[in-house]
Tab-separated table of C-alpha atoms and ligand atoms in Angstrom:
chain	number	residue	atom	x	y	z
A	1	MET	CA	-3.827	-30.577	4.583
A	2	THR	CA	-1.539	-27.556	4.822
A	3	THR	CA	-2.402	-24.903	7.487
A	4	TYR	CA	-0.834	-22.196	9.188
A	5	THR	CA	-0.400	-21.040	12.543
A	6	ILE	CA	-1.373	-17.052	13.049
A	7	ILE	CA	1.501	-14.966	15.820
A	8	ASN	CA	0.421	-12.215	17.961
A	9	PRO	CA	3.509	-9.841	16.977
A	10	THR	CA	2.735	-8.309	20.472
A	11	THR	CA	3.286	-12.195	22.656
A	12	ALA	CA	4.863	-13.851	20.066
A	13	LYS	CA	1.649	-16.788	21.163
A	14	PRO	CA	-0.365	-18.338	18.855
A	15	VAL	CA	-3.864	-17.307	17.979
A	16	GLN	CA	-5.811	-19.251	15.844
A	17	GLU	CA	-4.586	-22.296	12.647
A	18	ILE	CA	-5.447	-20.547	9.227
A	19	HIS	CA	-5.972	-23.394	5.879
A	20	LEU	CA	-4.202	-22.891	2.972
A	21	ALA	CA	-5.303	-23.022	-0.133
A	22	ASP	CA	-4.166	-25.980	-2.757
A	23	ILE	CA	-4.096	-25.444	-6.463
A	24	PHE	CA	-6.961	-26.982	-7.071
A	25	GLU	CA	-9.398	-25.377	-4.484
A	26	THR	CA	-7.933	-22.386	-5.868
A	27	ASP	CA	-9.089	-23.148	-9.996
A	28	VAL	CA	-12.638	-23.836	-8.543
A	29	ILE	CA	-12.832	-20.232	-6.825
A	30	ILE	CA	-11.393	-19.033	-9.966
A	31	GLU	CA	-13.491	-20.328	-12.021
A	32	LYS	CA	-16.830	-20.156	-9.510
A	33	ALA	CA	-15.899	-16.147	-9.897
A	34	ALA	CA	-15.609	-15.971	-13.888
A	35	ARG	CA	-19.179	-17.498	-13.856
A	36	ALA	CA	-20.367	-14.831	-11.328
A	37	PHE	CA	-18.168	-12.305	-13.325
A	38	ALA	CA	-21.616	-12.717	-16.654
A	39	SER	CA	-24.238	-11.938	-14.052
A	40	TRP	CA	-22.367	-9.370	-11.713
A	41	ARG	CA	-21.235	-6.980	-14.596
A	42	LEU	CA	-25.222	-6.598	-15.874
A	43	VAL	CA	-26.138	-5.492	-12.535
A	44	ALA	CA	-27.535	-2.389	-13.010
A	45	PRO	CA	-25.118	0.752	-12.589
A	46	GLY	CA	-27.658	1.741	-9.847
A	47	ASP	CA	-27.851	-1.417	-8.124
A	48	ARG	CA	-24.766	-2.385	-8.176
A	49	ALA	CA	-23.860	1.371	-6.602
A	50	LYS	CA	-26.470	0.378	-3.960
A	51	LEU	CA	-24.565	-3.222	-3.026
A	52	LEU	CA	-21.331	-1.081	-2.714
A	53	ARG	CA	-22.864	1.891	-0.611
A	54	LYS	CA	-24.408	-1.292	1.356
A	55	PHE	CA	-21.129	-2.983	2.153
A	56	ALA	CA	-19.459	0.103	3.172
A	57	ALA	CA	-22.250	0.641	5.886
A	58	VAL	CA	-21.646	-3.204	7.282
A	59	VAL	CA	-17.814	-2.985	6.686
A	60	GLU	CA	-18.320	0.859	9.078
A	61	ALA	CA	-20.548	-0.743	11.712
A	62	HIS	CA	-17.889	-3.859	12.357
A	63	THR	CA	-14.881	-1.349	12.022
A	64	GLU	CA	-14.176	-1.393	15.644
A	65	GLU	CA	-14.616	-5.215	15.143
A	66	LEU	CA	-12.019	-5.047	12.447
A	67	ALA	CA	-9.445	-2.836	14.033
A	68	GLN	CA	-9.182	-4.998	17.142
A	69	LEU	CA	-8.450	-7.898	14.436
A	70	GLU	CA	-5.452	-6.260	13.148
A	71	VAL	CA	-4.058	-5.700	16.774
A	72	LEU	CA	-4.860	-8.925	17.064
A	73	ASN	CA	-2.920	-9.936	13.826
A	74	SER	CA	-0.709	-7.640	12.960
A	75	GLY	CA	0.294	-5.667	15.758
A	76	HIS	CA	-0.938	-2.798	14.978
A	77	THR	CA	-1.620	0.452	16.940
A	78	ILE	CA	-5.535	1.000	17.447
A	79	GLY	CA	-5.581	4.578	16.018
A	80	ASN	CA	-4.020	3.485	13.007
A	81	ALA	CA	-6.329	0.273	12.430
A	82	ARG	CA	-9.258	1.679	13.309
A	83	TRP	CA	-8.335	4.607	10.532
A	84	GLU	CA	-7.408	1.227	7.917
A	85	ALA	CA	-10.843	-0.403	9.065
A	86	GLY	CA	-12.205	3.421	7.782
A	87	ASN	CA	-10.213	3.843	5.177
A	88	VAL	CA	-11.988	0.954	3.650
A	89	VAL	CA	-15.205	2.099	4.010
A	90	ASN	CA	-14.176	5.831	2.092
A	91	VAL	CA	-12.656	3.828	-0.824
A	92	LEU	CA	-15.941	2.161	-1.046
A	93	ASN	CA	-18.189	5.119	-0.663
A	94	TYR	CA	-15.618	6.411	-2.991
A	95	TYR	CA	-16.258	4.034	-5.728
A	96	SER	CA	-19.108	3.417	-5.070
A	97	ALA	CA	-20.200	6.404	-6.884
A	98	SER	CA	-18.262	5.183	-10.406
A	99	PRO	CA	-20.348	2.790	-11.631
A	100	GLU	CA	-23.177	5.532	-13.009
A	101	ARG	CA	-20.529	7.669	-14.057
A	102	LEU	CA	-18.531	5.272	-16.436
A	103	PHE	CA	-18.088	7.366	-18.908
A	104	GLY	CA	-17.230	6.841	-23.150
A	105	ARG	CA	-17.118	8.501	-25.184
A	106	GLN	CA	-18.961	9.924	-28.360
A	107	ILE	CA	-16.075	10.714	-31.002
A	108	PRO	CA	-16.474	12.769	-34.407
A	109	VAL	CA	-15.614	10.767	-37.479
A	110	PRO	CA	-16.816	10.301	-40.919
A	111	ASN	CA	-20.130	8.627	-42.483
A	112	GLY	CA	-21.060	7.569	-39.035
A	113	ILE	CA	-21.048	7.922	-34.987
A	114	ASP	CA	-18.198	6.478	-33.116
A	115	ILE	CA	-18.708	5.584	-29.390
A	116	THR	CA	-16.137	4.648	-26.737
A	117	PHE	CA	-17.567	2.091	-24.081
A	118	LYS	CA	-14.834	1.053	-19.769
A	119	GLU	CA	-15.883	-2.725	-20.363
A	120	PRO	CA	-14.936	-4.888	-17.094
A	121	LEU	CA	-11.718	-6.533	-17.266
A	122	GLY	CA	-13.231	-10.018	-15.896
A	123	VAL	CA	-11.576	-11.524	-12.498
A	124	ILE	CA	-9.302	-9.069	-10.894
A	125	GLY	CA	-6.674	-11.079	-9.041
A	126	ILE	CA	-5.510	-8.714	-5.861
A	127	ILE	CA	-2.336	-10.136	-4.431
A	128	VAL	CA	-2.026	-8.186	-0.792
A	129	PRO	CA	1.020	-7.976	1.687
A	130	TRP	CA	0.575	-8.054	5.568
A	131	ASN	CA	2.137	-4.370	6.297
A	132	PHE	CA	-2.043	-2.694	5.520
A	133	PRO	CA	-3.871	-6.056	5.049
A	134	MET	CA	-7.273	-3.929	4.879
A	135	PRO	CA	-6.410	-0.755	3.655
A	136	ILE	CA	-4.764	-2.583	0.324
A	137	ALA	CA	-7.426	-5.270	-0.405
A	138	GLY	CA	-9.422	-2.315	-0.442
A	139	TRP	CA	-8.175	-0.123	-2.745
A	140	GLY	CA	-8.003	-3.413	-5.449
A	141	PHE	CA	-11.350	-4.733	-4.474
A	142	GLY	CA	-13.116	-1.097	-4.508
A	143	PRO	CA	-12.446	-0.130	-7.884
A	144	ALA	CA	-12.610	-3.102	-9.781
A	145	LEU	CA	-15.410	-4.010	-8.730
A	146	ALA	CA	-17.733	-1.037	-9.028
A	147	ALA	CA	-15.936	-1.621	-12.553
A	148	GLY	CA	-18.080	-4.743	-12.450
A	149	ASN	CA	-15.529	-7.350	-12.517
A	150	THR	CA	-14.806	-9.694	-10.190
A	151	VAL	CA	-12.578	-10.441	-7.283
A	152	VAL	CA	-9.904	-13.006	-6.473
A	153	LEU	CA	-7.948	-11.785	-3.345
A	154	LYS	CA	-5.255	-13.277	-1.610
A	155	PRO	CA	-4.227	-12.151	1.220
A	156	ALA	CA	-0.638	-12.328	3.123
A	157	GLU	CA	-0.128	-15.911	4.719
A	158	VAL	CA	0.754	-13.819	7.979
A	159	THR	CA	-2.145	-11.229	8.472
A	160	PRO	CA	-4.928	-13.061	6.022
A	161	LEU	CA	-8.309	-12.300	9.226
A	162	THR	CA	-9.134	-8.997	8.434
A	163	ALA	CA	-9.849	-10.189	5.015
A	164	ILE	CA	-11.109	-12.872	5.502
A	165	ARG	CA	-13.694	-11.196	7.421
A	166	LEU	CA	-14.482	-8.359	4.785
A	167	ALA	CA	-15.543	-11.641	2.971
A	168	GLU	CA	-17.919	-12.239	4.745
A	169	LEU	CA	-18.529	-8.814	5.328
A	170	ALA	CA	-18.967	-8.681	1.456
A	171	LEU	CA	-22.055	-11.504	1.512
A	172	GLU	CA	-23.902	-10.189	4.442
A	173	ALA	CA	-24.325	-7.020	2.757
A	174	GLY	CA	-25.492	-8.591	0.243
A	175	ILE	CA	-22.949	-8.345	-2.620
A	176	PRO	CA	-23.918	-11.904	-4.736
A	177	GLU	CA	-22.113	-15.677	-3.683
A	178	GLY	CA	-18.295	-15.705	-6.065
A	179	VAL	CA	-18.091	-11.777	-6.382
A	180	PHE	CA	-15.795	-11.167	-4.051
A	181	ASN	CA	-13.363	-14.094	-2.993
A	182	VAL	CA	-10.847	-14.195	-0.457
A	183	ILE	CA	-8.231	-17.099	-0.642
A	184	PRO	CA	-5.515	-17.408	2.575
A	185	GLY	CA	-2.537	-19.668	0.815
A	186	LYS	CA	0.841	-19.133	-0.033
A	187	GLY	CA	2.107	-16.857	-2.799
A	188	SER	CA	3.963	-19.626	-3.939
A	189	VAL	CA	0.929	-21.868	-4.584
A	190	VAL	CA	-2.132	-19.502	-4.737
A	191	GLY	CA	-0.797	-15.991	-6.036
A	192	GLU	CA	1.106	-17.677	-8.699
A	193	ARG	CA	-2.325	-19.240	-10.271
A	194	PHE	CA	-3.559	-15.965	-9.889
A	195	VAL	CA	-0.876	-15.027	-12.359
A	196	THR	CA	-0.986	-17.728	-14.490
A	197	HIS	CA	-4.365	-18.850	-14.492
A	198	PRO	CA	-5.789	-17.411	-18.532
A	199	ALA	CA	-9.511	-16.670	-16.352
A	200	VAL	CA	-8.044	-13.871	-14.341
A	201	ARG	CA	-7.896	-10.786	-16.125
A	202	LYS	CA	-5.484	-8.791	-14.415
A	203	ILE	CA	-3.090	-8.716	-10.909
A	204	VAL	CA	-2.779	-5.901	-8.952
A	205	PHE	CA	0.581	-6.464	-6.763
A	206	THR	CA	1.335	-4.902	-3.801
A	207	GLY	CA	4.569	-6.837	-2.229
A	208	SER	CA	8.254	-6.731	-2.263
A	209	THR	CA	9.839	-5.114	-5.815
A	210	THR	CA	11.880	-8.651	-6.080
A	211	VAL	CA	8.231	-10.599	-5.865
A	212	GLY	CA	6.607	-8.268	-8.388
A	213	LYS	CA	9.385	-8.367	-11.156
A	214	HIS	CA	8.628	-12.118	-10.766
A	215	ILE	CA	4.888	-12.256	-11.083
A	216	MET	CA	5.423	-9.119	-14.139
A	217	GLN	CA	7.336	-12.092	-16.278
A	218	GLY	CA	4.554	-14.275	-15.329
A	219	CYS	CA	2.291	-11.911	-16.222
A	220	ALA	CA	4.417	-11.416	-19.749
A	221	ASN	CA	3.131	-14.641	-21.293
A	222	GLN	CA	-0.403	-13.813	-21.446
A	223	VAL	CA	0.236	-10.298	-21.602
A	224	LYS	CA	-1.954	-9.689	-18.541
A	225	ARG	CA	-2.762	-6.253	-17.097
A	226	LEU	CA	-0.684	-5.847	-14.380
A	227	THR	CA	-1.030	-3.047	-11.828
A	228	LEU	CA	2.624	-3.077	-9.368
A	229	GLU	CA	2.908	-1.078	-5.960
A	230	LEU	CA	6.754	-2.042	-4.998
A	231	GLY	CA	9.101	-0.611	-2.256
A	232	GLY	CA	10.264	2.266	-1.413
A	233	LYS	CA	13.334	4.334	0.205
A	234	SER	CA	11.267	8.611	0.839
A	235	ALA	CA	13.699	11.343	1.318
A	236	ASN	CA	12.262	13.879	3.979
A	237	ILE	CA	14.328	16.885	2.752
A	238	ILE	CA	14.252	19.678	4.916
A	239	PHE	CA	15.515	22.677	4.019
A	240	ASP	CA	17.186	26.006	6.160
A	241	ASP	CA	13.759	27.850	5.904
A	242	ALA	CA	11.384	25.570	7.292
A	243	ASP	CA	9.541	25.155	10.424
A	244	ILE	CA	12.344	23.144	11.565
A	245	GLU	CA	10.838	21.927	15.098
A	246	LYS	CA	8.224	20.764	13.355
A	247	ALA	CA	10.445	19.426	10.194
A	248	ALA	CA	11.404	17.258	13.610
A	249	ALA	CA	8.656	16.636	15.695
A	250	ASN	CA	6.806	14.860	12.601
A	251	ALA	CA	9.479	13.104	11.596
A	252	PRO	CA	9.544	10.228	13.575
A	253	GLY	CA	6.081	9.125	12.689
A	254	ALA	CA	7.179	9.629	9.046
A	255	VAL	CA	8.971	6.666	9.666
A	256	PHE	CA	8.729	4.376	12.665
A	257	ASP	CA	4.407	4.583	12.189
A	258	ASN	CA	3.521	0.809	11.234
A	259	ALA	CA	7.182	0.495	13.021
A	260	GLY	CA	8.281	1.381	9.810
A	261	GLN	CA	7.335	-1.146	7.680
A	262	ASP	CA	5.138	1.285	5.245
A	263	CYS	CA	5.894	1.253	2.042
A	264	CYS	CA	6.341	5.507	2.167
A	265	ALA	CA	8.303	5.655	4.952
A	266	ARG	CA	10.754	8.402	4.902
A	267	SER	CA	13.273	6.416	5.465
A	268	ARG	CA	15.920	8.825	4.687
A	269	ILE	CA	15.950	12.407	5.874
A	270	LEU	CA	17.943	15.254	4.369
A	271	VAL	CA	18.947	18.206	6.411
A	272	GLN	CA	20.656	21.112	4.398
A	273	LYS	CA	23.496	21.239	6.484
A	274	ASN	CA	23.453	24.926	8.670
A	275	VAL	CA	20.095	23.434	10.287
A	276	TYR	CA	21.209	19.827	10.846
A	277	GLU	CA	22.720	20.060	14.487
A	278	LYS	CA	19.264	22.124	16.140
A	279	PHE	CA	17.379	19.784	13.365
A	280	MET	CA	18.812	16.535	15.492
A	281	GLU	CA	18.515	18.077	18.742
A	282	HIS	CA	14.665	18.152	18.079
A	283	PHE	CA	15.035	15.031	16.270
A	284	GLU	CA	16.494	13.045	19.242
A	285	VAL	CA	13.798	14.581	21.756
A	286	ALA	CA	11.261	13.616	19.605
A	287	VAL	CA	12.495	10.107	18.851
A	288	LYS	CA	13.218	9.259	22.600
A	289	ALA	CA	9.176	10.496	23.128
A	290	PHE	CA	7.519	8.499	20.976
A	291	ARG	CA	5.860	5.709	22.464
A	292	VAL	CA	6.733	2.400	21.576
A	293	GLU	CA	4.765	0.077	23.596
A	294	ASP	CA	1.519	-2.371	23.487
A	295	PRO	CA	-0.796	-1.704	20.460
A	296	ALA	CA	-4.105	-2.176	22.190
A	297	ASN	CA	-3.066	1.099	24.145
A	298	GLU	CA	-5.111	4.256	22.752
A	299	SER	CA	-1.906	5.844	23.743
A	300	ALA	CA	0.458	3.857	21.511
A	301	GLU	CA	2.073	5.499	18.674
A	302	MET	CA	4.566	1.593	17.290
A	303	GLY	CA	3.515	-1.852	18.666
A	304	PRO	CA	6.174	-4.139	17.285
A	305	LEU	CA	7.031	-5.800	13.613
A	306	ILE	CA	5.104	-8.634	12.409
A	307	THR	CA	7.298	-11.377	12.725
A	308	ALA	CA	10.298	-12.992	14.709
A	309	ALA	CA	11.302	-14.126	10.660
A	310	HIS	CA	10.950	-10.198	9.810
A	311	LEU	CA	12.599	-9.012	13.280
A	312	ALA	CA	15.668	-10.952	12.673
A	313	ARG	CA	15.874	-8.975	9.118
A	314	VAL	CA	15.525	-5.826	10.463
A	315	GLN	CA	18.175	-6.810	12.913
A	316	GLU	CA	20.826	-7.405	10.136
A	317	TYR	CA	20.311	-3.687	9.076
A	318	VAL	CA	22.188	-2.453	12.306
A	319	PRO	CA	24.868	-4.066	13.266
A	320	SER	CA	27.496	-3.791	16.001
A	321	GLY	CA	29.470	-0.847	15.164
A	322	ALA	CA	26.661	0.605	12.849
A	323	PRO	CA	26.600	3.955	12.866
A	324	ILE	CA	23.785	5.307	15.114
A	325	ALA	CA	23.248	8.234	16.493
A	326	PHE	CA	20.355	8.683	18.986
A	327	GLN	CA	17.469	5.177	19.580
A	328	GLY	CA	14.110	5.515	20.865
A	329	THR	CA	12.563	2.395	23.534
A	330	LYS	CA	11.261	-0.289	23.344
A	331	PRO	CA	9.238	-2.551	25.335
A	332	GLU	CA	10.415	-5.775	27.286
A	333	GLY	CA	8.862	-9.198	26.413
A	334	ASP	CA	8.406	-11.708	24.298
A	335	GLY	CA	6.622	-9.592	20.892
A	336	PHE	CA	9.303	-8.535	18.131
A	337	TRP	CA	10.237	-5.429	19.241
A	338	PHE	CA	12.532	-2.883	18.006
A	339	ALA	CA	13.406	0.299	18.966
A	340	PRO	CA	13.389	3.166	16.730
A	341	THR	CA	16.929	3.471	15.463
A	342	VAL	CA	18.189	6.815	13.379
A	343	LEU	CA	22.155	6.424	11.807
A	344	ALA	CA	23.653	9.565	11.019
A	345	HIS	CA	25.826	7.694	7.578
A	346	THR	CA	29.405	8.862	5.985
A	347	ASN	CA	29.133	6.189	3.622
A	348	LEU	CA	26.191	6.258	1.411
A	349	GLU	CA	26.655	2.692	-0.169
A	350	ASP	CA	25.752	1.202	3.272
A	351	ARG	CA	23.023	-1.586	2.625
A	352	ALA	CA	21.382	0.120	5.450
A	353	TYR	CA	21.298	3.262	3.390
A	354	ARG	CA	20.344	2.368	-0.086
A	355	GLU	CA	17.712	-1.032	0.541
A	356	GLU	CA	14.318	-0.551	2.029
A	357	ILE	CA	14.636	-1.933	5.214
A	358	PHE	CA	10.896	-1.796	6.375
A	359	GLY	CA	11.583	-1.341	10.183
A	360	PRO	CA	11.757	1.406	12.235
A	361	VAL	CA	15.457	2.666	11.534
A	362	VAL	CA	16.040	5.785	9.321
A	363	SER	CA	19.132	7.762	7.521
A	364	VAL	CA	20.097	10.990	8.463
A	365	VAL	CA	21.775	12.858	5.698
A	366	PRO	CA	23.059	16.381	5.269
A	367	PHE	CA	23.049	18.403	1.740
A	368	THR	CA	24.338	21.709	0.976
A	369	ASP	CA	21.972	23.173	-1.558
A	370	GLU	CA	19.130	22.451	-3.933
A	371	ASP	CA	20.579	20.674	-6.844
A	372	ASP	CA	22.254	18.295	-3.888
A	373	ALA	CA	19.129	17.643	-1.825
A	374	ILE	CA	17.751	16.893	-5.316
A	375	ARG	CA	20.403	14.583	-6.445
A	376	ILE	CA	20.614	12.893	-3.196
A	377	ALA	CA	16.883	12.466	-3.088
A	378	ASN	CA	16.766	10.471	-6.621
A	379	ASP	CA	19.989	8.366	-5.751
A	380	SER	CA	18.168	5.933	-5.336
A	381	GLU	CA	16.295	3.018	-7.165
A	382	PHE	CA	13.142	3.364	-5.976
A	383	GLY	CA	10.704	6.167	-5.843
A	384	LEU	CA	7.458	6.283	-4.357
A	385	SER	CA	6.607	9.115	-1.798
A	386	GLY	CA	8.773	11.919	0.083
A	387	SER	CA	8.151	15.540	2.011
A	388	ILE	CA	9.497	18.802	0.897
A	389	TRP	CA	9.584	20.727	4.416
A	390	SER	CA	10.438	24.354	3.078
A	391	ARG	CA	8.791	28.221	3.264
A	392	ASP	CA	10.042	28.996	0.270
A	393	ILE	CA	7.109	28.249	-2.866
A	394	GLY	CA	9.220	29.020	-5.195
A	395	ARG	CA	11.445	26.143	-3.428
A	396	ALA	CA	9.073	23.332	-2.503
A	397	VAL	CA	7.565	23.667	-6.278
A	398	ARG	CA	11.116	23.670	-8.216
A	399	VAL	CA	11.662	20.198	-5.660
A	400	SER	CA	8.530	18.962	-5.809
A	401	ARG	CA	9.541	18.931	-9.454
A	402	GLY	CA	12.235	17.717	-9.640
A	403	VAL	CA	11.754	14.762	-7.480
A	404	GLU	CA	11.164	11.525	-8.927
A	405	ALA	CA	8.429	9.963	-6.981
A	406	GLY	CA	4.943	9.644	-7.179
A	407	ASN	CA	3.892	11.189	-4.610
A	408	LEU	CA	4.815	13.907	-2.425
A	409	SER	CA	3.810	16.483	0.736
A	410	VAL	CA	4.872	19.758	1.188
A	411	ASN	CA	5.244	20.549	5.209
A	412	SER	CA	3.342	17.507	5.410
A	413	ASN	CA	4.415	13.798	5.901
A	414	SER	CA	1.068	12.600	4.928
A	415	SER	CA	1.540	10.384	0.971
A	416	VAL	CA	-2.367	8.930	0.514
A	417	ARG	CA	-5.600	10.468	0.006
A	418	TYR	CA	-7.774	8.205	-1.722
A	419	TRP	CA	-9.559	11.354	-3.601
A	420	THR	CA	-5.543	11.100	-5.261
A	421	PRO	CA	-4.080	8.730	-7.582
A	422	PHE	CA	-1.433	6.526	-5.564
A	423	GLY	CA	2.308	4.761	-6.934
A	424	GLY	CA	5.806	4.583	-7.756
A	425	TYR	CA	7.984	5.774	-10.231
A	426	LYS	CA	11.147	3.436	-10.603
A	427	GLN	CA	11.254	0.256	-9.163
A	428	SER	CA	8.644	1.630	-6.873
A	429	GLY	CA	6.202	0.547	-9.101
A	430	LEU	CA	3.608	0.586	-12.379
A	431	GLY	CA	0.552	2.690	-13.062
A	432	ARG	CA	-1.263	4.318	-10.082
A	433	GLU	CA	-4.515	3.150	-7.520
A	434	LEU	CA	-7.058	5.420	-6.222
A	435	GLY	CA	-8.496	9.009	-6.843
A	436	PRO	CA	-10.861	9.342	-9.515
A	437	ASP	CA	-8.761	7.216	-12.733
A	438	ALA	CA	-8.527	4.188	-11.143
A	439	LEU	CA	-11.343	3.048	-12.946
A	440	ASP	CA	-9.149	2.556	-15.995
A	441	ALA	CA	-6.991	0.039	-14.395
A	442	PHE	CA	-10.317	-1.685	-14.367
A	443	THR	CA	-11.147	-1.887	-17.619
A	444	GLU	CA	-11.059	-2.088	-21.389
A	445	THR	CA	-11.563	0.468	-23.807
A	446	LYS	CA	-13.564	-0.666	-26.187
A	447	ASN	CA	-13.764	1.669	-29.455
A	448	VAL	CA	-17.436	0.828	-31.477
A	449	PHE	CA	-18.107	3.072	-34.672
A	450	PHE	CA	-21.571	2.650	-36.291
A	451	ASP	CA	-21.505	3.501	-40.098
A	452	THR	CA	-24.914	5.412	-40.779
A	453	GLN	CA	-24.238	5.641	-44.554
A	454	ASN	CA	-25.746	2.044	-45.739
B	501	NAD	P1	6.713	-9.088	-0.794
B	501	NAD	O1	6.928	-9.512	-1.853
B	501	NAD	O2	6.995	-11.299	0.040
B	501	NAD	O3	4.294	-10.601	-0.619
B	501	NAD	C1	3.303	-9.978	-1.529
B	501	NAD	C2	3.077	-10.847	-1.560
B	501	NAD	O4	3.200	-11.706	-2.595
B	501	NAD	C3	2.097	-11.866	-0.201
B	501	NAD	O5	0.739	-12.091	-0.709
B	501	NAD	C4	2.621	-12.953	-0.966
B	501	NAD	O6	2.417	-13.981	0.021
B	501	NAD	C5	2.710	-12.772	-2.150
B	501	NAD	N1	3.794	-13.857	-3.042
B	501	NAD	C6	5.089	-14.243	-3.033
B	501	NAD	N2	5.743	-14.414	-3.778
B	501	NAD	C7	4.640	-14.220	-4.640
B	501	NAD	C8	4.943	-15.518	-6.013
B	501	NAD	N3	6.398	-15.813	-6.504
B	501	NAD	N4	3.820	-15.198	-6.595
B	501	NAD	C9	2.463	-14.267	-6.808
B	501	NAD	N5	2.473	-13.940	-5.359
B	501	NAD	C10	3.841	-14.227	-4.338
B	501	NAD	O7	5.532	-8.745	0.318
B	501	NAD	P2	6.005	-8.900	1.979
B	501	NAD	O8	7.130	-8.448	2.431
B	501	NAD	O9	4.822	-9.184	2.287
B	501	NAD	O10	5.586	-6.377	1.800
B	501	NAD	C11	6.606	-6.022	1.709
B	501	NAD	C12	6.594	-5.282	0.935
B	501	NAD	O11	5.269	-4.597	0.165
B	501	NAD	C13	7.634	-4.466	0.594
B	501	NAD	O12	8.369	-4.526	-0.189
B	501	NAD	C14	6.651	-3.006	0.515
B	501	NAD	O13	7.845	-2.008	0.185
B	501	NAD	C15	5.225	-2.811	-0.113
B	501	NAD	N6	4.770	-2.598	-0.477
B	501	NAD	C16	4.392	-1.659	-1.562
B	501	NAD	C17	3.493	-0.597	-1.493
B	501	NAD	C18	3.267	0.268	-2.553
B	501	NAD	O14	1.684	0.557	-2.193
B	501	NAD	N7	3.827	0.796	-3.039
B	501	NAD	C19	2.255	-1.251	0.307
B	501	NAD	C20	2.512	-1.917	1.016
B	501	NAD	C21	3.803	-2.616	0.867
């Protein structure tokens, strides 16, 4: 029997042993989900909606427990972890409105009536990374279940605790056995099996671009439906007409939140040349004041990195001699701590500038004008997120249209709102999650023609 020892990233101490499923156990659960699909898809829309609202209510009643579990397992700040549990509640409530609104169309045709139906796909395989275990799971299972699919979900090896608890809460809420299944296990075993098992009709994968490409190749064998949410190297673009103090005060949170382990992290800050010095002065004050401490503290703004191995990986991007402009602070102790680090590059071919570090490291680069800012922002294989700071509305619109990224914000650094679509350009992903259209990604359009001439 294979097990994995969960380590608390704040203390580096073991928390719990988790059984990792093998391929046979995975098959048993996939087949159970396939059987449950036969009846779940037929649950009356209003009843499915009620069950999702009940699931949301039960999760809401356990917000604090789930949040504490995430602090323990993932080292997230308690404030973030509460938001993450709340996001699952919001997503479930939002998509609980869908079963009763899963409209098809009646299309005018000669000699008959034509109707489209939105049919569920079957079993959906959701593969989740370790950086936001609860929200990313919910973005998949919320709309998937609402559309009448059943779900098998694999959390990341290192962060399965909240997903396991969510599956228990689903049962408590009355979601029938077999409809929502969580299978802790290795990507190379459970995740691969989702891709190769013919009963799994769609994969929702969030994780690294490398694994995403591998999964895409695997899905091709069965023309399996696929949504990919992958890496990022997003730009935070600050123009000279912006509120520079505000942009600088907000910039640490935009990249160091969740210790930089955020696909939307604004890990490249582009600043117009004539305000570069002013921005850096304010930014330095904000970075040094950013509270990196025990994530269980209410005041914590950043906790540790997820594992010792990831800490070592992040460290490699900041070797001795790296162009460090300044750094924030970090606590002493056994956890996987890395101080917020600001790099001022002159060589834009540096690995640290081009690759997704997924840690609290940001590069700051000057630009001359609008075209230069767009050119630098787009000079990346990624295109997930980004911010534009300017008081000139025309400029903000032009630059928003010019930057190749799926989720932008103007005079703000927020990326995720469950009401709006989320996803990436280029190698940041394929398809969109959340928002009003997410159900399209979990249904097939079926067209039926009724001949009225016979
Ligand atoms: P990862 O790709 O290593 O793992 C992600 C998941 O895939 C894990 O559950 C893992 O077990 C599984 N997996 C690994 N190999 C597999 C295989 N061969 N077949 C099937 N499944 C497999 O990524 P990670 O290190 O856990 O997460 C960090 C990455 O996720 C970053 O690149 C980040 O940008 C990305 N991410 C993207 C988004 C987004 O929405 N675009 C959100 C969060 C994280």
